[in-house]
PDB file of C-alpha atoms and ligand atoms in Angstrom:
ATOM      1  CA  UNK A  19       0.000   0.000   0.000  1.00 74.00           C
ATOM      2  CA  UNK A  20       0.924   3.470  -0.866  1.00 91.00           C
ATOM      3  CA  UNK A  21       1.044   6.437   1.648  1.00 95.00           C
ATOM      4  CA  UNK A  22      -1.870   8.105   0.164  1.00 95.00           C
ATOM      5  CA  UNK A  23      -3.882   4.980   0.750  1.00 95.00           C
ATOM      6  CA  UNK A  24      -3.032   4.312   3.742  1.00 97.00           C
ATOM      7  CA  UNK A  25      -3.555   8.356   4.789  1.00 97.00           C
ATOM      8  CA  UNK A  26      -6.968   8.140   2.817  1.00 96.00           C
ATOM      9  CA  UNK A  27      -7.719   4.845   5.180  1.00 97.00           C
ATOM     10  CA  UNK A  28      -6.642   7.436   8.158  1.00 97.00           C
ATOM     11  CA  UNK A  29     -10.004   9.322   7.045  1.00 97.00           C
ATOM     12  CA  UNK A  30     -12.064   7.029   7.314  1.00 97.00           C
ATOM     13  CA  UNK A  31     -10.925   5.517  10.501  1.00 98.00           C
ATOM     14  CA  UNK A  32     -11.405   9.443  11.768  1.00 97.00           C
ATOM     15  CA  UNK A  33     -14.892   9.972  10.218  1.00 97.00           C
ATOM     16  CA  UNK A  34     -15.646   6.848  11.848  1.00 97.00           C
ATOM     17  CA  UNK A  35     -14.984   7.921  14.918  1.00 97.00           C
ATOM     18  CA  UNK A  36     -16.088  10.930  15.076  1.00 96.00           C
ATOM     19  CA  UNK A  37     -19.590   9.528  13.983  1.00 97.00           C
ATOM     20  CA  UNK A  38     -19.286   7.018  16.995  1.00 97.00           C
ATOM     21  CA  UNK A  39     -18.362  10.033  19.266  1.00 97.00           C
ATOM     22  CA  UNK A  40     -21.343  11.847  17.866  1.00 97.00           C
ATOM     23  CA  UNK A  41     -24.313   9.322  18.500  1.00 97.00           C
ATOM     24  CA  UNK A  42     -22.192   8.089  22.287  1.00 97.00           C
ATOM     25  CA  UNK A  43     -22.896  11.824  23.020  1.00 96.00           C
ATOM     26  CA  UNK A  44     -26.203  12.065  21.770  1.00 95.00           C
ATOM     27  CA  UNK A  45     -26.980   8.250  23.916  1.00 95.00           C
ATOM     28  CA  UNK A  46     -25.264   9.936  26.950  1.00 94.00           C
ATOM     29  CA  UNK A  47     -27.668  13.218  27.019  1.00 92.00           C
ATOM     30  CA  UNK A  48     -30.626  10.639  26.299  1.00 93.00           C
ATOM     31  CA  UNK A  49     -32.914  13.489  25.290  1.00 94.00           C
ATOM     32  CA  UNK A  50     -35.859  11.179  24.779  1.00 94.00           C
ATOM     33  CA  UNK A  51     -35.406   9.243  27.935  1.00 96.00           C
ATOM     34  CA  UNK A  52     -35.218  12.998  30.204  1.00 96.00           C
ATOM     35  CA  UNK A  53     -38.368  13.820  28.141  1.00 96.00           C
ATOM     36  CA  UNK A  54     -40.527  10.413  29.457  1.00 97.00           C
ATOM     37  CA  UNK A  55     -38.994  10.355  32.698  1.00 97.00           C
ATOM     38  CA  UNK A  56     -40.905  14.339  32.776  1.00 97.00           C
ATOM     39  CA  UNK A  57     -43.654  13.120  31.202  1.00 97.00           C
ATOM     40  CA  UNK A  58     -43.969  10.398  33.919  1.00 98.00           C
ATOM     41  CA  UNK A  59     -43.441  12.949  36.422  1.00 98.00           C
ATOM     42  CA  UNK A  60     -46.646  14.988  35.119  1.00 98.00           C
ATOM     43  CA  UNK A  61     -48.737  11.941  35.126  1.00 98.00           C
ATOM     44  CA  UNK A  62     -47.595  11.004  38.747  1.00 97.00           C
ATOM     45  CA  UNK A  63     -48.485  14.390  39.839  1.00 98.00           C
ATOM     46  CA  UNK A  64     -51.828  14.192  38.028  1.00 97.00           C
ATOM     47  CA  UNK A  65     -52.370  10.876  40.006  1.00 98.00           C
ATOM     48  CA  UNK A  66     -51.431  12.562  43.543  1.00 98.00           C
ATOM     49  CA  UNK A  67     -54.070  15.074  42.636  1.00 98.00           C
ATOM     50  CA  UNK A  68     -56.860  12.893  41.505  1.00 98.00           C
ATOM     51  CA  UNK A  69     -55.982  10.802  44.772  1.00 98.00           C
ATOM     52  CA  UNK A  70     -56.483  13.658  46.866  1.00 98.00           C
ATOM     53  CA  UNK A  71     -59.804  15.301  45.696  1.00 98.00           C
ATOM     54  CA  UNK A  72     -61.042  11.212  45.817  1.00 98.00           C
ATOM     55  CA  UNK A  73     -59.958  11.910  49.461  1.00 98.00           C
ATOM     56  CA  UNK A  74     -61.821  15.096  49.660  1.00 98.00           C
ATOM     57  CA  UNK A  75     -65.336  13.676  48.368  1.00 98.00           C
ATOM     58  CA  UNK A  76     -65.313  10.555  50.371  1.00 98.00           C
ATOM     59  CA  UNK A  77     -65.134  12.825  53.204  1.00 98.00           C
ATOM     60  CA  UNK A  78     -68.240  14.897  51.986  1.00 98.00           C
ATOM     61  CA  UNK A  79     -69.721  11.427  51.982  1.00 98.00           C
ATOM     62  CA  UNK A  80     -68.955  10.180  55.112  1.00 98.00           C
ATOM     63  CA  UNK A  81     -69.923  13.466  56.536  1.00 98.00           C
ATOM     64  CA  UNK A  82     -73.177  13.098  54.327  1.00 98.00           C
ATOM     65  CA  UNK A  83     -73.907   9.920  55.917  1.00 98.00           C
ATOM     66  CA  UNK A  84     -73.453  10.941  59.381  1.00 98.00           C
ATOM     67  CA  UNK A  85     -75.966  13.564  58.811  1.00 97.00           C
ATOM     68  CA  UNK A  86     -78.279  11.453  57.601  1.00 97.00           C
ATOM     69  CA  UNK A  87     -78.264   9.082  60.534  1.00 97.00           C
ATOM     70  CA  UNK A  88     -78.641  12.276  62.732  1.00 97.00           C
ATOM     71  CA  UNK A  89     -82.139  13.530  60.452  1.00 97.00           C
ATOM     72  CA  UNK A  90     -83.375   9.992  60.439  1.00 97.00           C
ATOM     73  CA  UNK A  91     -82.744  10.194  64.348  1.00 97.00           C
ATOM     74  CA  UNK A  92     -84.612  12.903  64.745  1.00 97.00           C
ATOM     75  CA  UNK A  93     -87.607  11.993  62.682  1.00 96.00           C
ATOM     76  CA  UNK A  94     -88.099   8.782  64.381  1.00 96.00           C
ATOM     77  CA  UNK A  95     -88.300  11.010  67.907  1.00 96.00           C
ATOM     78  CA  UNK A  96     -90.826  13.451  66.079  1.00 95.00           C
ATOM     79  CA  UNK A  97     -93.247  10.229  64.900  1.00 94.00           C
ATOM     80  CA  UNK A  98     -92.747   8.889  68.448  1.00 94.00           C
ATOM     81  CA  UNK A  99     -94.001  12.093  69.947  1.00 92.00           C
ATOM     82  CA  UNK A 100     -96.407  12.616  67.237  1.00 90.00           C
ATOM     83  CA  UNK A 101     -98.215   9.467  67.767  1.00 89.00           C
ATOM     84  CA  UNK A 102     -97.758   8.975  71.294  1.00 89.00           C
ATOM     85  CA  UNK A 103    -101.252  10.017  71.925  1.00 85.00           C
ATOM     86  CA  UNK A 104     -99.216  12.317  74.533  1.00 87.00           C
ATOM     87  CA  UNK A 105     -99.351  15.441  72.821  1.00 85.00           C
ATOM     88  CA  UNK A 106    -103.417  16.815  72.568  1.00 85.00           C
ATOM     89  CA  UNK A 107    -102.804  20.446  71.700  1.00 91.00           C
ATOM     90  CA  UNK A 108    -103.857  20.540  67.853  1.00 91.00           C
ATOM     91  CA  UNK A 109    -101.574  23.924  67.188  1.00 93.00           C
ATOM     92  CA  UNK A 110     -98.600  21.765  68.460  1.00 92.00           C
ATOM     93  CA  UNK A 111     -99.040  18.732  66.528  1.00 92.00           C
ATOM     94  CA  UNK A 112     -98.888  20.694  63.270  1.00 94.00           C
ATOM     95  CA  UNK A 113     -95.985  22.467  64.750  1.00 94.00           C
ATOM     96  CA  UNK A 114     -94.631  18.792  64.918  1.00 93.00           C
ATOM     97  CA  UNK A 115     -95.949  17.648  62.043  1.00 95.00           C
ATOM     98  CA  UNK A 116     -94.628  20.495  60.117  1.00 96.00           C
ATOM     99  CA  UNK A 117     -91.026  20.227  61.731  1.00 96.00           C
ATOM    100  CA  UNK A 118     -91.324  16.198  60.104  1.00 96.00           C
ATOM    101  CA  UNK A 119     -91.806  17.611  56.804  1.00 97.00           C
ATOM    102  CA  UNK A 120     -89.223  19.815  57.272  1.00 97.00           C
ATOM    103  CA  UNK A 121     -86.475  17.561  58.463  1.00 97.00           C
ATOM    104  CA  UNK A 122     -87.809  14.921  55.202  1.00 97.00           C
ATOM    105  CA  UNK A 123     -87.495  17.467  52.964  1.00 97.00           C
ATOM    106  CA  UNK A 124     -83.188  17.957  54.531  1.00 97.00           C
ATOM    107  CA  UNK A 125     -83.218  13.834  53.963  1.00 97.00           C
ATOM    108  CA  UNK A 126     -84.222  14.267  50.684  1.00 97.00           C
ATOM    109  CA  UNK A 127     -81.668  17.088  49.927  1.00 97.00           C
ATOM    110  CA  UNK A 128     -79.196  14.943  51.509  1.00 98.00           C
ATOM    111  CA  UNK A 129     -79.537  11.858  49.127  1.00 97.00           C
ATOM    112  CA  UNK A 130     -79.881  13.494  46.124  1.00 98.00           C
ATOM    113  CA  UNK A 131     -76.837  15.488  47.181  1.00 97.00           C
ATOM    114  CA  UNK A 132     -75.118  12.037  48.256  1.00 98.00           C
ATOM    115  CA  UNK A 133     -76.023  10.306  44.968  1.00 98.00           C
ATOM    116  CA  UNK A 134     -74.360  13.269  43.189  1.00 98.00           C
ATOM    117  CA  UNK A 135     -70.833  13.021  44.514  1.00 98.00           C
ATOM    118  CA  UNK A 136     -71.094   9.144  44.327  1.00 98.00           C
ATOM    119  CA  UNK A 137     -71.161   9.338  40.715  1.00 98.00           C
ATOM    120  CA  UNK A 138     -68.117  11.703  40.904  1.00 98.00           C
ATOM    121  CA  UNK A 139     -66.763   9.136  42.994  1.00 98.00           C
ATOM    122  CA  UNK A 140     -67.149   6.573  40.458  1.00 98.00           C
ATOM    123  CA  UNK A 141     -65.981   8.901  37.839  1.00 98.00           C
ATOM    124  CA  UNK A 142     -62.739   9.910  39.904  1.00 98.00           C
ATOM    125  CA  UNK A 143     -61.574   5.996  40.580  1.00 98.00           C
ATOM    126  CA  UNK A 144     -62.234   5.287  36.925  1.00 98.00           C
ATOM    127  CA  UNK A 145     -59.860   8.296  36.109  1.00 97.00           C
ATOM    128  CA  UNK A 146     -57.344   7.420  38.347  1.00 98.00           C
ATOM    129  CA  UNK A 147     -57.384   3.601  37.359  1.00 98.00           C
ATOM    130  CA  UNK A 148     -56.312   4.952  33.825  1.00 98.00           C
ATOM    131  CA  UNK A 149     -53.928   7.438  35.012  1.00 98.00           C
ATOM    132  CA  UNK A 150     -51.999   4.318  36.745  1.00 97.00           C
ATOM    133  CA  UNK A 151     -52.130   1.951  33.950  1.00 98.00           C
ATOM    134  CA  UNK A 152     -50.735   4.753  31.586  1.00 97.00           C
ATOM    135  CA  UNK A 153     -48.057   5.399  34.209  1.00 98.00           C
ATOM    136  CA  UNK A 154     -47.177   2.374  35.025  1.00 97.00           C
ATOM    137  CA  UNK A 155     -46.685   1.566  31.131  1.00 98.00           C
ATOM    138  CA  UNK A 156     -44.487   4.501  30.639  1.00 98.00           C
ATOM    139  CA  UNK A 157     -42.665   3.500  33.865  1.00 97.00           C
ATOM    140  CA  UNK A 158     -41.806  -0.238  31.961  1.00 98.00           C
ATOM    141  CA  UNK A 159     -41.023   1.817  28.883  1.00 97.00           C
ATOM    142  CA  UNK A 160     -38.687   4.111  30.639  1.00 97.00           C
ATOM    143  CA  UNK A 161     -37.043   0.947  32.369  1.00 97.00           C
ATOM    144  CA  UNK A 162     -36.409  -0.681  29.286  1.00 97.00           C
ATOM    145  CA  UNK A 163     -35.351   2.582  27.447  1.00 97.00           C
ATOM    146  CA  UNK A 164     -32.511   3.265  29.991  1.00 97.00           C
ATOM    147  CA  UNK A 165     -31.491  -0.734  29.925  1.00 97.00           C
ATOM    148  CA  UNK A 166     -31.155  -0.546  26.013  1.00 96.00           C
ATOM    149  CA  UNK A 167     -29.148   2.685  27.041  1.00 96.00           C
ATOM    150  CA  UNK A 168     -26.670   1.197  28.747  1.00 97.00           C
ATOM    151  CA  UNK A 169     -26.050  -1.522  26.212  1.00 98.00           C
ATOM    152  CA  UNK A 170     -25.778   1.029  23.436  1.00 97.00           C
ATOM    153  CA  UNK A 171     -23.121   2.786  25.433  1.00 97.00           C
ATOM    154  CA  UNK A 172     -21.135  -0.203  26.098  1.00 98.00           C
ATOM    155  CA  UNK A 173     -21.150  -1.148  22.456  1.00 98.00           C
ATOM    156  CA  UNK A 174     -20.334   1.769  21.398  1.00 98.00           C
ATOM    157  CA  UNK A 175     -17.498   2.569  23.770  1.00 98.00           C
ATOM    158  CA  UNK A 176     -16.252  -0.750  22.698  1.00 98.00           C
ATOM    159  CA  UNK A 177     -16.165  -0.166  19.289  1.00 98.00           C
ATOM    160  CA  UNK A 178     -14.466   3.299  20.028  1.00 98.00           C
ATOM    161  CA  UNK A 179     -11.280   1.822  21.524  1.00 98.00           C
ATOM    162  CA  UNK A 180     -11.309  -0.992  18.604  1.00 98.00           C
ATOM    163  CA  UNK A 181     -11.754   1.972  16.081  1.00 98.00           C
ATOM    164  CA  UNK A 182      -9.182   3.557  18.280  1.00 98.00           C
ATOM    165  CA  UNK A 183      -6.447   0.622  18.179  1.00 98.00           C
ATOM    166  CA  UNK A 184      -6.536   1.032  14.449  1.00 97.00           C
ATOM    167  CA  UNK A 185      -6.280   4.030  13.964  1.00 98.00           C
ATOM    168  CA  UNK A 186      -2.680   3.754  16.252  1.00 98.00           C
ATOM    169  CA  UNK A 187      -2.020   0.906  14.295  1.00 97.00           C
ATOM    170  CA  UNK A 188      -2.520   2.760  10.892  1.00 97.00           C
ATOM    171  CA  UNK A 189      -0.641   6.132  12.200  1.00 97.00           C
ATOM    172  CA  UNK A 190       2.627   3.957  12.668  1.00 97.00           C
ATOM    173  CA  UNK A 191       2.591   3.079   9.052  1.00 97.00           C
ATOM    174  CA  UNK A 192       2.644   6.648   8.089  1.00 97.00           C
ATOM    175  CA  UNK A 193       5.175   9.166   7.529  1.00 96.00           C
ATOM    176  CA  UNK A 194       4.993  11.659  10.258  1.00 96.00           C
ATOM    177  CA  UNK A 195       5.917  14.043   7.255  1.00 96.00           C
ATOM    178  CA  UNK A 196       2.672  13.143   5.745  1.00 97.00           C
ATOM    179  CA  UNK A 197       0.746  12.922   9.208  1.00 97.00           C
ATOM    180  CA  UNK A 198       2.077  16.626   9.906  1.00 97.00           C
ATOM    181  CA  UNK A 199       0.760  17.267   6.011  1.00 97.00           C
ATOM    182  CA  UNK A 200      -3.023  15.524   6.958  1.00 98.00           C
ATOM    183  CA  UNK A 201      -3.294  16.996  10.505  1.00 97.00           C
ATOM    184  CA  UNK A 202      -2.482  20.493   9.044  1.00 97.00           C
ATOM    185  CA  UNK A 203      -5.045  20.126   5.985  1.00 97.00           C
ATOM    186  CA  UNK A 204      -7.236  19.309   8.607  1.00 97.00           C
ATOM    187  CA  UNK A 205      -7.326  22.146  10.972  1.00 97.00           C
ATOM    188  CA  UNK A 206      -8.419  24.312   8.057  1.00 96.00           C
ATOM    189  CA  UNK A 207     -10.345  22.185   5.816  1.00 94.00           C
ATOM    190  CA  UNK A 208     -13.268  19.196   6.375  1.00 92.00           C
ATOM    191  CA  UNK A 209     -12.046  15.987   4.620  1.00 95.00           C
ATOM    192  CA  UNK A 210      -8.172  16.416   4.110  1.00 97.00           C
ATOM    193  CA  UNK A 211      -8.269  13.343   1.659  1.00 98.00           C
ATOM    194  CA  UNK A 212      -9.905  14.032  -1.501  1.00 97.00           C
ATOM    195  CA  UNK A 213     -11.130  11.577  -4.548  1.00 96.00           C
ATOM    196  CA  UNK A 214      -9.544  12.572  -7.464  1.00 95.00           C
ATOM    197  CA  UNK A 215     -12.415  11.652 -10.213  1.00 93.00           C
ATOM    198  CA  UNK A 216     -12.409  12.212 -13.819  1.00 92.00           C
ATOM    199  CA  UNK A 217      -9.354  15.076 -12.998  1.00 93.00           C
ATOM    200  CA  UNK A 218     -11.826  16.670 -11.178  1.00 96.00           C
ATOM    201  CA  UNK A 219     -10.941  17.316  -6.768  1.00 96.00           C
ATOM    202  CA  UNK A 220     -14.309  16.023  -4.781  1.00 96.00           C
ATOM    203  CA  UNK A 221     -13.123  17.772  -2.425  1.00 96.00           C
ATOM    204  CA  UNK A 222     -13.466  21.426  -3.854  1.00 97.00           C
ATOM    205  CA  UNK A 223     -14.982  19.896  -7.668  1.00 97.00           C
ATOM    206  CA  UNK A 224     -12.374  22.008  -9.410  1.00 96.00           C
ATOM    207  CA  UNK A 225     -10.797  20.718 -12.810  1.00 96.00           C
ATOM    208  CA  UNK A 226      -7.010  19.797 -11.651  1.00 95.00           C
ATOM    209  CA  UNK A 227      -4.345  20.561 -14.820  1.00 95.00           C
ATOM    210  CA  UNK A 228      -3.047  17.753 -16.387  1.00 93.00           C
ATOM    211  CA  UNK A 229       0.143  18.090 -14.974  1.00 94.00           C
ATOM    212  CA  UNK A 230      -0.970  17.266 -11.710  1.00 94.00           C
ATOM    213  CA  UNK A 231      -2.809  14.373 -13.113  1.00 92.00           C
ATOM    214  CA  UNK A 232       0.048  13.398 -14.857  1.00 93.00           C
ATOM    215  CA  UNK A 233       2.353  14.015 -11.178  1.00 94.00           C
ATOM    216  CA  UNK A 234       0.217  12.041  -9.621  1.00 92.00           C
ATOM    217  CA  UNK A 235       1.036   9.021 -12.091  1.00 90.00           C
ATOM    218  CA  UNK A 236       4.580   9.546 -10.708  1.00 92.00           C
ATOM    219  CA  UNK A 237       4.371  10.402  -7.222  1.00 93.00           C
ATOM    220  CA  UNK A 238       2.641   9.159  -4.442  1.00 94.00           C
ATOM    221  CA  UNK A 239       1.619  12.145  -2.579  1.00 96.00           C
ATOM    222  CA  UNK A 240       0.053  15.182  -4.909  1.00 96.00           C
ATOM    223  CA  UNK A 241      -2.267  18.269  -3.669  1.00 96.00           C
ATOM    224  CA  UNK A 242      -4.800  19.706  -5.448  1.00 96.00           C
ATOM    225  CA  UNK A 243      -3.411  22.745  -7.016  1.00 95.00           C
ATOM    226  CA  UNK A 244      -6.907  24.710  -5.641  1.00 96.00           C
ATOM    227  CA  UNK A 245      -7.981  23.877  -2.030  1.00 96.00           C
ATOM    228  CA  UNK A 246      -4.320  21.553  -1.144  1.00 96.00           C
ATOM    229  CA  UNK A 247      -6.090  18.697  -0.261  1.00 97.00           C
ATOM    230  CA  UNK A 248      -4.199  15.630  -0.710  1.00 97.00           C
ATOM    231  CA  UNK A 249      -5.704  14.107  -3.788  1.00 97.00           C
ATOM    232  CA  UNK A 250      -6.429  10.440  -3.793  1.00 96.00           C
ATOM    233  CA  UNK A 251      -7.297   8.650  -7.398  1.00 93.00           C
ATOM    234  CA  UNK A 252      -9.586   6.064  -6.390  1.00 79.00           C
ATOM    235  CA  UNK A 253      -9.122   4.139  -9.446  1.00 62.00           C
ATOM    236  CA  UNK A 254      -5.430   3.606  -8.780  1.00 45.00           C
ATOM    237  CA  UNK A 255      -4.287   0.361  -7.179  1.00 44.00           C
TER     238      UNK A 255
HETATM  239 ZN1   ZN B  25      -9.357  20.519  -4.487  1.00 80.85          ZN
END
């Protein structure tokens, strides 16, 4: 192998890596894992919430019921009194019998009111069974997503210091002239390599004069006479 191959091999090897240093990066920040875990964190708050109001009606209810007891308490002691036979006075027994009607009426208020926040009951427990299932799916998904994460990051750090090795492996083959040449190229310009097709640089698509196609026939390391990128004609074995 020629020097130009083996620097246009040195390329590669760096492209590669930087790809792999790219997407190890982008696995490290795990942008779509931070965005589930928040989501998760919404949807557990939404649960506390819904937990809590469920709290807050069961308590109207039990308070509902206790009052009810209390009412039905206190009819039963009117009906006693009314038909005890105890009480004669006519104007009191409609007082009485008035105060019954009265304290029916609260009963009635009472269930209807009761019946109300029962189905909001119902409709809260409902709600909150969904808002666990779809947590408690997210929380699987996030548990897999960050196991899958750390297998990507161990492959990829492996391949790294294999990419790595070869590249050390490659550099001794190389002229440190030539490495200088390649490491300078690259500090200004993407791509330090370039495919010399059809006399034409890929790397800045200017024509190249024949003379430097014709060098190139000779010598083993030619730029291109326009951006100095060392030209590499793919075609040549
Ligand atoms: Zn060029």
């Amino acid at each position: 192998m020629k020097q130009k191959d083996y620097l246009w091999k040195l390329q590669e090897i760096e492209k590669n890596l930087e790809q792999k240093e790219r997407i190890l990066k982008d696995v490290i920040k795990g942008e779509e894992i931070s965005k589930r875990i928040a989501e998760h964190k919404c949807i557990k708050n939404d649960f506390e919430t819904q937990k809590d109001i469920l709290k807050a009606k069961e308590n109207i209810l039990r308070k509902l019921e206790h009052e009810r007891r209390e009412l039905e308490y206190e009819i039963e002691e009117i009906k006693e009194r009314l038909y005890s036979g105890k009480i004669n006075d006519l104007k009191q027994l409609e007082k009485l019998m008035k105060k019954e009607e009265n304290k029916k009426e609260e009963l009635n208020e009472i269930d209807s009111k009761t019946l109300e926040i029962m189905e909001v009951v119902d409709d809260l427990k409902e709600e909150i069974k969904k808002i666990g299932v779809k947590g408690g799916t997210l929380g699987s998904t996030i548990k897999n997503m960050l196991k899958e994460r750390k297998i990507k990051i161990e492959k990829i750090e492996k391949d790294i210091i294999k990419i790595k090795a070869e590249k050390e492996a490659l550099l001794k083959k190389i002229n440190e002239e030539y490495i200088r040449m390649y490491m300078d190229i690259k500090s200004k310009k993407n791509n330090p390599v370039a495919i010399l097709k059809e006399d034409v640089c890929m790397g800045c698509h200017m024509d190249l004069p024949v003379m430097t196609v014709t060098k190139l026939k000779k010598q083993d390391i030619v730029l291109c006479n326009n951006c100095g990128r060392i030209l590499y004609p793919k075609s040549d074995e």
